[in-house]
Coordinates of C-alpha atoms in Angstrom, one line a residue:
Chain A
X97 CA -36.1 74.1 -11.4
X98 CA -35.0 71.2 -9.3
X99 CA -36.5 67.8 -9.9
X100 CA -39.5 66.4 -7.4
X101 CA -37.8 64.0 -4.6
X102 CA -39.4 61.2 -3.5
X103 CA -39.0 57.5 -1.8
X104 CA -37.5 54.8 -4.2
X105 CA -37.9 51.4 -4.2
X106 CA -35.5 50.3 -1.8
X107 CA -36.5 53.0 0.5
X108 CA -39.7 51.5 1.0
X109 CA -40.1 48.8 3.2
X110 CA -43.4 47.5 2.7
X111 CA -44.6 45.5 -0.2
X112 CA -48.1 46.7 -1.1
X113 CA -49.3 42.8 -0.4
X114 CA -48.9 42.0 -3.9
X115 CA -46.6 39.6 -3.0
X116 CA -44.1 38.9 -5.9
X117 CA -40.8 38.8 -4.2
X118 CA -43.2 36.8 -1.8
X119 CA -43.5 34.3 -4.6
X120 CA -40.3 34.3 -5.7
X121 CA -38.9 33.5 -2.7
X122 CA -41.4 30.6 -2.5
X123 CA -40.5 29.0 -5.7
X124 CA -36.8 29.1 -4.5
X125 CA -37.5 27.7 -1.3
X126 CA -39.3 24.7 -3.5
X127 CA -36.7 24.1 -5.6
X128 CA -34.2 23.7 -2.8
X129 CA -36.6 21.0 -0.8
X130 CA -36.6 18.9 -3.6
X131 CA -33.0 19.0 -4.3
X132 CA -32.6 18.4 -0.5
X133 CA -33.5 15.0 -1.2
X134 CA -30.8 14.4 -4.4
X135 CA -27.6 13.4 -3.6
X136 CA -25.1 14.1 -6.7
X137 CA -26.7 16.1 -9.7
X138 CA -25.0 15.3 -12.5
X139 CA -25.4 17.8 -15.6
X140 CA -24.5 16.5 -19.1
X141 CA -23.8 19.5 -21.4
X142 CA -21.9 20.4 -23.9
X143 CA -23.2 23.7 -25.6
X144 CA -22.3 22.1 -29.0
X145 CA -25.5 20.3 -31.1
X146 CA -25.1 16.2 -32.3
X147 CA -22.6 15.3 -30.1
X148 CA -24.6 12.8 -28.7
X149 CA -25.4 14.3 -25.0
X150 CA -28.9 12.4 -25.0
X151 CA -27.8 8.9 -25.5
X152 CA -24.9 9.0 -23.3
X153 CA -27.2 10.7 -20.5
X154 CA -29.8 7.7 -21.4
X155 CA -27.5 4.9 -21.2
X156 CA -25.3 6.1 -18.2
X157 CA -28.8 7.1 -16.1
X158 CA -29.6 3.4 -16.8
X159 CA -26.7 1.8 -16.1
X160 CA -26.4 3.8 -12.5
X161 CA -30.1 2.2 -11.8
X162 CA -28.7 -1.0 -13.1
X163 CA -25.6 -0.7 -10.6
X164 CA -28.4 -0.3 -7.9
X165 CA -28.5 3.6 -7.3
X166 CA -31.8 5.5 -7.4
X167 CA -31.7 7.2 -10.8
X168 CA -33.9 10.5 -12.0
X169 CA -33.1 11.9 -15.2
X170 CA -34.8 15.5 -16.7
X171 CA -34.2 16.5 -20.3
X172 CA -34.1 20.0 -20.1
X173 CA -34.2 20.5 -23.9
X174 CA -37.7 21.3 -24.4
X175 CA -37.6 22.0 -27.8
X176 CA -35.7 18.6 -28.9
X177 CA -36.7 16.6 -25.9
X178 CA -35.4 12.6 -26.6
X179 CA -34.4 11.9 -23.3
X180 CA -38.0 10.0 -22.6
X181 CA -38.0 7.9 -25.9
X182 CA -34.4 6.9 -25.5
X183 CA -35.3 5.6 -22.2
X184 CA -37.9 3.6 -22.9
X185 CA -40.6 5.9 -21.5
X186 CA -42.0 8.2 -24.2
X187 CA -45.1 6.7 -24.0
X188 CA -45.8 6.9 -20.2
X189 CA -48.0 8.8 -18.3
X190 CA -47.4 11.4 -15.4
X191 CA -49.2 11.5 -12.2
X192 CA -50.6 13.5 -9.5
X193 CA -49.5 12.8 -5.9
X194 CA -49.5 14.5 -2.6
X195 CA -45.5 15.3 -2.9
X196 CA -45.8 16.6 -6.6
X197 CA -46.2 15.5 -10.0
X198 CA -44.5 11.4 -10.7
X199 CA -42.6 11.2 -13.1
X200 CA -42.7 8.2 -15.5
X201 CA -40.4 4.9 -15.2
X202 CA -37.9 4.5 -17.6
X203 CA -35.3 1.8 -18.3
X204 CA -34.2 0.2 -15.4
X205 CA -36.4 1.9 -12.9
X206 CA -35.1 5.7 -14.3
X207 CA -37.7 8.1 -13.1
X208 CA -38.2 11.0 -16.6
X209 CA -39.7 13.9 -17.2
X210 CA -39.4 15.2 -20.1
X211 CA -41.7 17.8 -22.4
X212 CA -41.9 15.1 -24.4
X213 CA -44.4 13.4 -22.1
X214 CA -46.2 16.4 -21.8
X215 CA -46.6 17.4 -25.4
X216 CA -50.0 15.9 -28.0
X217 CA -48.3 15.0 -31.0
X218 CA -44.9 13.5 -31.6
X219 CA -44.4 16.0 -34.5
X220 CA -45.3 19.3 -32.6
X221 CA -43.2 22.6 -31.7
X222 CA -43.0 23.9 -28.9
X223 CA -45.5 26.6 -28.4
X224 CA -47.4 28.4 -25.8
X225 CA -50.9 30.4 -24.8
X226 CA -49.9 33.6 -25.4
X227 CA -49.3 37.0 -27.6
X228 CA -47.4 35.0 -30.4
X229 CA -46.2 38.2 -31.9
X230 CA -44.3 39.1 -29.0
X231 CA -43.2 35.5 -27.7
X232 CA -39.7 36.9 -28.2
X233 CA -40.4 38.8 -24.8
X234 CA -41.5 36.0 -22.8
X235 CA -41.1 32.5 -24.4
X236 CA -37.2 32.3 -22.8
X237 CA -38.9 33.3 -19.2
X238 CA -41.8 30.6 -19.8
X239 CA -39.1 27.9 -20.7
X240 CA -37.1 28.9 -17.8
X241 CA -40.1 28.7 -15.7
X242 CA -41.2 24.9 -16.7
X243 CA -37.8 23.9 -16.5
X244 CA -38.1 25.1 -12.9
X245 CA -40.6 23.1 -12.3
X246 CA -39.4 19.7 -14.3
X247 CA -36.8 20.0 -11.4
X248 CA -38.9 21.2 -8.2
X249 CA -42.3 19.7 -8.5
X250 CA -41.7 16.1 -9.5
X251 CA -42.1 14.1 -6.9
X252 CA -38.5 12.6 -7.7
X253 CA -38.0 10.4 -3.4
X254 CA -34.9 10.2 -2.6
X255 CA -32.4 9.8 -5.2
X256 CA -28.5 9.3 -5.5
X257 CA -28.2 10.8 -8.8
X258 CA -30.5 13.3 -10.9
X259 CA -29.3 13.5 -14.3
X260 CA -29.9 16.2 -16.2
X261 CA -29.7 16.3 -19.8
X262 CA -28.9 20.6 -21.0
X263 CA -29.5 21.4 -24.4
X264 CA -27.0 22.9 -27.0
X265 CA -26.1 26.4 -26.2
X266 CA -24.1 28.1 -23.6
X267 CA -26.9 30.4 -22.7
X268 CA -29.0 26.7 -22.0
X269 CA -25.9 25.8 -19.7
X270 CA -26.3 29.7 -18.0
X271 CA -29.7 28.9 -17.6
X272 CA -29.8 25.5 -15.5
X273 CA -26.6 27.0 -13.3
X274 CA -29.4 29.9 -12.7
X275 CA -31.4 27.0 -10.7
X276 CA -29.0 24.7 -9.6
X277 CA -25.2 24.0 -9.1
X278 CA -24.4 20.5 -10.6
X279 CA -22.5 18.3 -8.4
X280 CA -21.0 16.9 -11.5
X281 CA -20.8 18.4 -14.8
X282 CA -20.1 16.3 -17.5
X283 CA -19.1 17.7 -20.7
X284 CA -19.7 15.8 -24.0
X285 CA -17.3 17.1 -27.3
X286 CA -15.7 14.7 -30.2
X287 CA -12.6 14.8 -31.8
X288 CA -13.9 17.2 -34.6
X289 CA -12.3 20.6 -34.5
X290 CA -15.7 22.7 -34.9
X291 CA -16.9 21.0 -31.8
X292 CA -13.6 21.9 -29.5
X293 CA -14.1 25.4 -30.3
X294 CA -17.5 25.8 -29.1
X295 CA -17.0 23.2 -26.0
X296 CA -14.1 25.8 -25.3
X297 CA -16.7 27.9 -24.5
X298 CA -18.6 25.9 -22.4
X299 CA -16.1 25.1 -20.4
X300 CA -14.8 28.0 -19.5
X301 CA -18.5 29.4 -18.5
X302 CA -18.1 26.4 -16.3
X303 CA -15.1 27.3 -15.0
X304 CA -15.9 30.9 -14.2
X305 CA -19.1 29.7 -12.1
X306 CA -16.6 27.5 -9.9
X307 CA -17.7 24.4 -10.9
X308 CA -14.5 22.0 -10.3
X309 CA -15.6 18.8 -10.7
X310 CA -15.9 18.6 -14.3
X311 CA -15.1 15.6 -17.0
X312 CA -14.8 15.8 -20.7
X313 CA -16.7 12.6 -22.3
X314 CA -14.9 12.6 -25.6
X315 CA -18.1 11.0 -28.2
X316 CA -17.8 9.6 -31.9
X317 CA -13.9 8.8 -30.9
X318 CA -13.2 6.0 -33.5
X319 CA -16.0 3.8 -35.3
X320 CA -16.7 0.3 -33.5
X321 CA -16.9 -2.5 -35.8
X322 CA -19.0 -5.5 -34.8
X323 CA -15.7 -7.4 -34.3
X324 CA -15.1 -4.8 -31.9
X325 CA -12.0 -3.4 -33.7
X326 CA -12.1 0.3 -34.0
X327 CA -11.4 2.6 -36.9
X328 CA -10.6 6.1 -36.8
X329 CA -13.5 8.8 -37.7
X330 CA -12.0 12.0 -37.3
X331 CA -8.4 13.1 -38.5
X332 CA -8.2 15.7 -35.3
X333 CA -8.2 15.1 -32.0
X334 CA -10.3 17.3 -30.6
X335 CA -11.3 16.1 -27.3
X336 CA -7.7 15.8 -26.0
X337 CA -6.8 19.7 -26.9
X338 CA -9.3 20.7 -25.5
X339 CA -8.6 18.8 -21.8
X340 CA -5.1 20.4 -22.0
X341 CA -6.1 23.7 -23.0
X342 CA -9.3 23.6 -20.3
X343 CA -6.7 21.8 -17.8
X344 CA -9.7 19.0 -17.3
X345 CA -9.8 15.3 -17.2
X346 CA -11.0 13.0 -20.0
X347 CA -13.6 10.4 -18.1
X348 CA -15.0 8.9 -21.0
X349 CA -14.0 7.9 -24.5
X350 CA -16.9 6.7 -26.3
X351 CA -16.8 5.3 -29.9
X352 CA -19.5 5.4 -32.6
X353 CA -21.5 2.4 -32.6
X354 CA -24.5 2.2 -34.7
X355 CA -25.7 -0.7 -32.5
X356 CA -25.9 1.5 -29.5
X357 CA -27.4 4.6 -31.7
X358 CA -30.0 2.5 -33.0
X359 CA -30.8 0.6 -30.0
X360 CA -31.0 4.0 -27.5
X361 CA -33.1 5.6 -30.1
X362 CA -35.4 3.2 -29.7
X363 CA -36.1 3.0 -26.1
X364 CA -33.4 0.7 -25.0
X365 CA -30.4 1.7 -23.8
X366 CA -27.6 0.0 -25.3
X367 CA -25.2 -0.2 -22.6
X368 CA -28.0 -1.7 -20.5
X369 CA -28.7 -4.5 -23.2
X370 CA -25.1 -4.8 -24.3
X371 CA -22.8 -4.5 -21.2
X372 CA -20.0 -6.3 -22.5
X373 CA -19.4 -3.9 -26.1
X374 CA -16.9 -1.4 -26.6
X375 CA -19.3 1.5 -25.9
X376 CA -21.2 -0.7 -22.8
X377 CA -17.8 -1.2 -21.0
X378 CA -17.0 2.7 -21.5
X379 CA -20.5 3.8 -20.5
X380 CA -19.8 1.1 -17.5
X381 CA -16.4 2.6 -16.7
X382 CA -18.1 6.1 -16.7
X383 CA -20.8 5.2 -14.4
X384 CA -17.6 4.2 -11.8
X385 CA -16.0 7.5 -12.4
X386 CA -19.5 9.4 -11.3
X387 CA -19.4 7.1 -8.7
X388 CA -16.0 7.9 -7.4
X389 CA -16.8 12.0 -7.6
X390 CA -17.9 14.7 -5.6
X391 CA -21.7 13.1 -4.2
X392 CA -21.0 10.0 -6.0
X393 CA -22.2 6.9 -4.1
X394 CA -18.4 5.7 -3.6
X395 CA -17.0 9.4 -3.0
Chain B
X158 CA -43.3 47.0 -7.7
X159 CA -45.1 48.9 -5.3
X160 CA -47.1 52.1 -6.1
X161 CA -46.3 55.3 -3.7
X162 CA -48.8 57.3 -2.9
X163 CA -47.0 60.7 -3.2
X164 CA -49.3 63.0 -1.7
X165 CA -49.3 60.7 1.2
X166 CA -45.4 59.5 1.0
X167 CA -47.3 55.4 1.5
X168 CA -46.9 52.9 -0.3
X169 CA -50.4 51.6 -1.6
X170 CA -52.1 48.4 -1.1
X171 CA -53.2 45.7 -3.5
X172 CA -57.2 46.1 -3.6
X173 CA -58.2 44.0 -6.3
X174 CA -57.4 41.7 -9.4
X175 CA -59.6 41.4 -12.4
X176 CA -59.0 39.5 -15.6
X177 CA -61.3 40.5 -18.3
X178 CA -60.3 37.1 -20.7
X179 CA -58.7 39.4 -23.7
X180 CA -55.2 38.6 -22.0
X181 CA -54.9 41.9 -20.3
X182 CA -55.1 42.2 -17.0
X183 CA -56.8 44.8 -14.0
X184 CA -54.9 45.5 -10.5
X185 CA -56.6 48.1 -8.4
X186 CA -54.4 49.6 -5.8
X187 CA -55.4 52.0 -3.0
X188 CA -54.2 54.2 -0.6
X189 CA -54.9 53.6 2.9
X190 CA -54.6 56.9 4.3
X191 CA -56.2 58.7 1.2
X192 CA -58.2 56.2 -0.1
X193 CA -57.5 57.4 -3.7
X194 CA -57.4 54.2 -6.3
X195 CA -55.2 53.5 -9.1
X196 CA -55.7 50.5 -11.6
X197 CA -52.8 49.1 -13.5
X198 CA -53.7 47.7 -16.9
X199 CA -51.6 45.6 -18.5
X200 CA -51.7 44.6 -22.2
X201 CA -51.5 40.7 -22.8
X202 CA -47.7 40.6 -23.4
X203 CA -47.4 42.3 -20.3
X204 CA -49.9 40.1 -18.8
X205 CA -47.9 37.0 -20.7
X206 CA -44.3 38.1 -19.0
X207 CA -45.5 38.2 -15.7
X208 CA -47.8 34.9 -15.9
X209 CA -44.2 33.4 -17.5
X210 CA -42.3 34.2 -14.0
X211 CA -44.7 31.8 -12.2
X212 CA -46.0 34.9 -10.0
X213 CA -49.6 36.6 -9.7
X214 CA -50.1 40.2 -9.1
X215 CA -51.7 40.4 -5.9
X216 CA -50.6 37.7 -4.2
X217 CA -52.0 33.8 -4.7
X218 CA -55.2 32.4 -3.2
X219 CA -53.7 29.1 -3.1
X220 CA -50.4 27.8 -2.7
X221 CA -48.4 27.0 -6.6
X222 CA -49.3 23.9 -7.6
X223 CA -47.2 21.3 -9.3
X224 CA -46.4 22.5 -12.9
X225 CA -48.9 25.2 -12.6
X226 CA -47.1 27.4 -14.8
X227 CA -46.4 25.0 -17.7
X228 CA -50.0 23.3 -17.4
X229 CA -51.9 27.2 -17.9
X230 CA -49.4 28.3 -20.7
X231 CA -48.5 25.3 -22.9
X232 CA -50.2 24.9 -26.1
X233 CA -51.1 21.5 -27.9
X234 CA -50.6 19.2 -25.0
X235 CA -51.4 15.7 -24.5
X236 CA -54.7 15.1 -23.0
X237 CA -54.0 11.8 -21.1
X238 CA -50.3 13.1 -19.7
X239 CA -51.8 12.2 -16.3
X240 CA -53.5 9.3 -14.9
X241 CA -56.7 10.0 -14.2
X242 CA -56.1 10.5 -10.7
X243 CA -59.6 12.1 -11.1
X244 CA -61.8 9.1 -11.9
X245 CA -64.1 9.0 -9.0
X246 CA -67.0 7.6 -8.4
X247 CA -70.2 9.8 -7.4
X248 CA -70.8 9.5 -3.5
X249 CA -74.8 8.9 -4.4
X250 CA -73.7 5.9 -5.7
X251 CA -71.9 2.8 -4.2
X252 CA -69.3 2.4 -3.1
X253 CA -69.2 5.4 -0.9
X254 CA -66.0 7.2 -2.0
X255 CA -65.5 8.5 1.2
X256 CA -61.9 7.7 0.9
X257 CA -59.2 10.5 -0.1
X258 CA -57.5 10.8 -3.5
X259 CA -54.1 9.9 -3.4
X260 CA -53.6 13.5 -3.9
X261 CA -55.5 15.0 -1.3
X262 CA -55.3 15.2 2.2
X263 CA -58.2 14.1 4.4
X264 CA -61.5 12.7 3.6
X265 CA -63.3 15.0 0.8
X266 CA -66.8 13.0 -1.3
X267 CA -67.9 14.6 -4.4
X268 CA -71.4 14.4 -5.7
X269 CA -72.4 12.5 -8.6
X270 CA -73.1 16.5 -10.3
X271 CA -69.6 17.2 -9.2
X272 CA -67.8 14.8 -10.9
X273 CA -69.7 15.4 -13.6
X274 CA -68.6 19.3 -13.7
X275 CA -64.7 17.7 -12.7
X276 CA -64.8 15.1 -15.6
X277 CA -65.3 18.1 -18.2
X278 CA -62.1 20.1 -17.0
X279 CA -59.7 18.8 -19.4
X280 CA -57.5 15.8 -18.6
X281 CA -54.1 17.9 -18.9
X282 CA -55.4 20.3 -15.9
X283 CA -57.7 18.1 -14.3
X284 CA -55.9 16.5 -11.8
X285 CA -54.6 20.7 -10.0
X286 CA -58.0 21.5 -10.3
X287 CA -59.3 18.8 -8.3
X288 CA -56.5 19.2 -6.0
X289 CA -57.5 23.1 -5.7
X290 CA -61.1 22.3 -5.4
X291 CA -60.3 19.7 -2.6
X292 CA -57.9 21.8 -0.5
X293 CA -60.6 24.3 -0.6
X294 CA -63.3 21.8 0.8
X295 CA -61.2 20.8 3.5
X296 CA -60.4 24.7 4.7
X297 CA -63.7 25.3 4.8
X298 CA -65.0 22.1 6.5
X299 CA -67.2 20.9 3.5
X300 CA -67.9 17.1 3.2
X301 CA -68.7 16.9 0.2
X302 CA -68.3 18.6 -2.9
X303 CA -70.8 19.6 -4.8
X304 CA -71.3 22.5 -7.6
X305 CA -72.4 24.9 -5.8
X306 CA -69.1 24.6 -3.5
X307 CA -67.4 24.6 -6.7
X308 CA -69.0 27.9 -8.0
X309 CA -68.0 29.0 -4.2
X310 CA -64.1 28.2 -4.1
X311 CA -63.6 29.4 -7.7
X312 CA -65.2 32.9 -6.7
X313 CA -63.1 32.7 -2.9
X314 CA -60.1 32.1 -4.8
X315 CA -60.2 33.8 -8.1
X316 CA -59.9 31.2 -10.3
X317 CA -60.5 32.1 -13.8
X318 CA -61.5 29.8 -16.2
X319 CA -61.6 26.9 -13.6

């Protein structure tokens, strides 16, 4: 008995008008108008949790806007989101324009969006209208979706830089590479061991998707003391193996500072206030490496 | 996706799009040689993946709006996340608002009744409703906005629960 033949998918032409590659095709062609408009995106990622990815992306958003560039900033962790309180703007409100949703200001003139801003109370989950029992299906498609939209309908002008801040998890960093190539990646470990290892990673999916102009920001490097002497934290060195082994550049050496932690958790970034500290002039320095690469302002 | 007709070797068309409110959703399809119909039914996780891509079954009405997708499917969001772009005063009553939104093009009024209706939308969606309803006045050359036109442009453009 031979089986029935008949036209596949590909072997038809037309699209019964219900229009979904249509739409597809639409929300691309969105997300590349707004990004015409963005000079140098700069993704700060790391795949590993803690290592401070947040603050850093905070403080070097605002010191870029200090330096005079036009600064954007999404926190694409929208489970954790922090980008918006350590910024100053947790508390603003979003608006509706003609060119898209405006975002709210931040320190130094930093335009955010962040869940955060979108979200009732301070203390809730994440959670969305739907089946519940079978969010496992759909929950990653509806995140992928709004972070879609955090990027391609804020009505971000013209900007020289649009940070974005990825969450931990290389599957977080596949995601954003799904909807935009980073001009910059910037790639946060510390010296601990544990951290390396899973950076490794990171690095390498970085690699693989041809993104060259990457910088390790090595985090937590030594503890500043308020006389500005620095002690060791960690007894490894992590940070530096893992430059050789990835054959990339160290841009940033940042040490722990509880000044700067407890002044960029509360809304005011630390390198903005503080210029002159250990951790402001290596945030400072940083900003003129990003300045100086692909899409920078001084490339 | 596209449904074949196999008797006829075409591809059927998208007829019709019905969503009952239990999460599952109706698309009629129909063969335009034949005329035979088929109606896909989708359960509401099948209804949730597809309304999680950001696309509509059958095509949309209206262009995407800004954060459409993330303002119909998030859950315990903040009321005032938006300005009230929406706060408009009745055109009845002076001053005449015969000036535009900020968020809509051209020069659409809205009836004391109408805002009333607008100001009950909730604030998190308010503001892409308005713009929906608005966009829909202009196309269709209405001055001003009043229920009725309201009842009209949700039922020209299938907007459930708007």
């Amino acid at each position: 008995m031979s089986a029935r033949r008949f036209r596949t998918y590909h072997d038809v032409e037309h699209d019964t008008a219900s229009g979904i590659l249509e739409q597809v095709v639409q929300q691309r062609q969105r997300l590349a108008d707004r990004l015409a408009s963005i000079r140098c995106i700069v993704a700060v990622l790391s795949g590993k949790g803690g290592v401070g990815k947040s603050a850093i992306t905070a403080n070097l958003a605002a010191v870029l806007a200090a330096r005079g560039a036009r600064v954007g900033a999404v926190d694409a962790d929208l489970n954790g989101p922090s980008l918006a309180r350590m910024l100053g703007a947790a508390e603003g409100r979003l608006g509706d324009g003609a060119a898209g949703v405006v975002p709210a200001a931040g320190a130094a003139g930093v335009r955010v969006m962040s869940m955060e801003l979108l979200q009732g109370a301070a203390d809730a989950p994440l959670r969305w209208q739907g089946p519940e029992g079978d969010a496992f299906i759909w929950r990653g498609t509806a995140e992928a979706g709004t972070l879609r939209e955090f990027i391609a309908d804020v009505d971000w002008g013209e900007l020289d830089y649009l940070l974005i801040d990825v969450p931990p998890g290389t599957d977080k960093i596949a995601r954003l590479l799904d909807l935009v190539r980073p001009d910059q990646t910037l790639l946060v470990t510390t010296p601990a061991d544990i951290a390396r290892r899973v950076v490794a990673r990171s690095a390498r999916l970085l690699r693989e998707a041809g993104l060259e102009s990457t910088g390790i920001i090595a985090n937590m490097t030594a503890y500043a003391l308020p006389d500005g002497t620095l002690q060791p934290l960690f007894t490894t060195d992590g940070a530096r193996t893992l430059a050789r082994e990835s054959n990339l550049q160290i841009w940033a050496e940042l040490p722990f500072d509880p000044a700067f932690a407890t002044a960029t958790d509360a809304g005011e970034p630390y390198a903005l206030a503080v210029p002159a500290s250990t951790v402001g002039t290596a945030i400072g320095r940083l900003a003129e490496r990003v300045e100086r690469a692909p899409r920078g302002r001084n490339a | 996706m596209k449904f074949l007709c196999l008797p006829c070797d075409r591809v059927m068309n998208f007829a019709e799009r019905q969503v009952p409110g239990d999460g599952t959703l109706a698309a009629v399809f129909s063969c335009a040689s034949c005329g035979h119909e088929m109606a896909m039914l989708t359960n509401p996780m099948e209804t949730q993946l597809v309304s999680s891509l950001g696309v509509r079954i059958g095509g949309r009405p209206v262009p995407e709006q800004p954060f459409e997708q993330t303002r119909s499917t998030l859950a315990g969001t903040r009321d005032d996340a938006f300005h009230d772009s929406v706060a408009l005063e009745p055109s009845d009553n002076p001053p005449p608002t015969t000036e535009a939104s900020p968020l809509t093009p051209g020069a659409v009024r809205w009836s004391h009744d109408a805002v009333e209706r607008l100001a009950r939308v909730p604030g998190f969606v308010r503001g892409m409703v308005k713009r929906i309803y608005a966009e829909w006045a202009a196309e269709h050359g209405v001055v001003e906005i009043t229920p009725e036109h309201m009842d009209r442009a949700r039922s020209d453009l299938g907007l459930e629960g708007m």
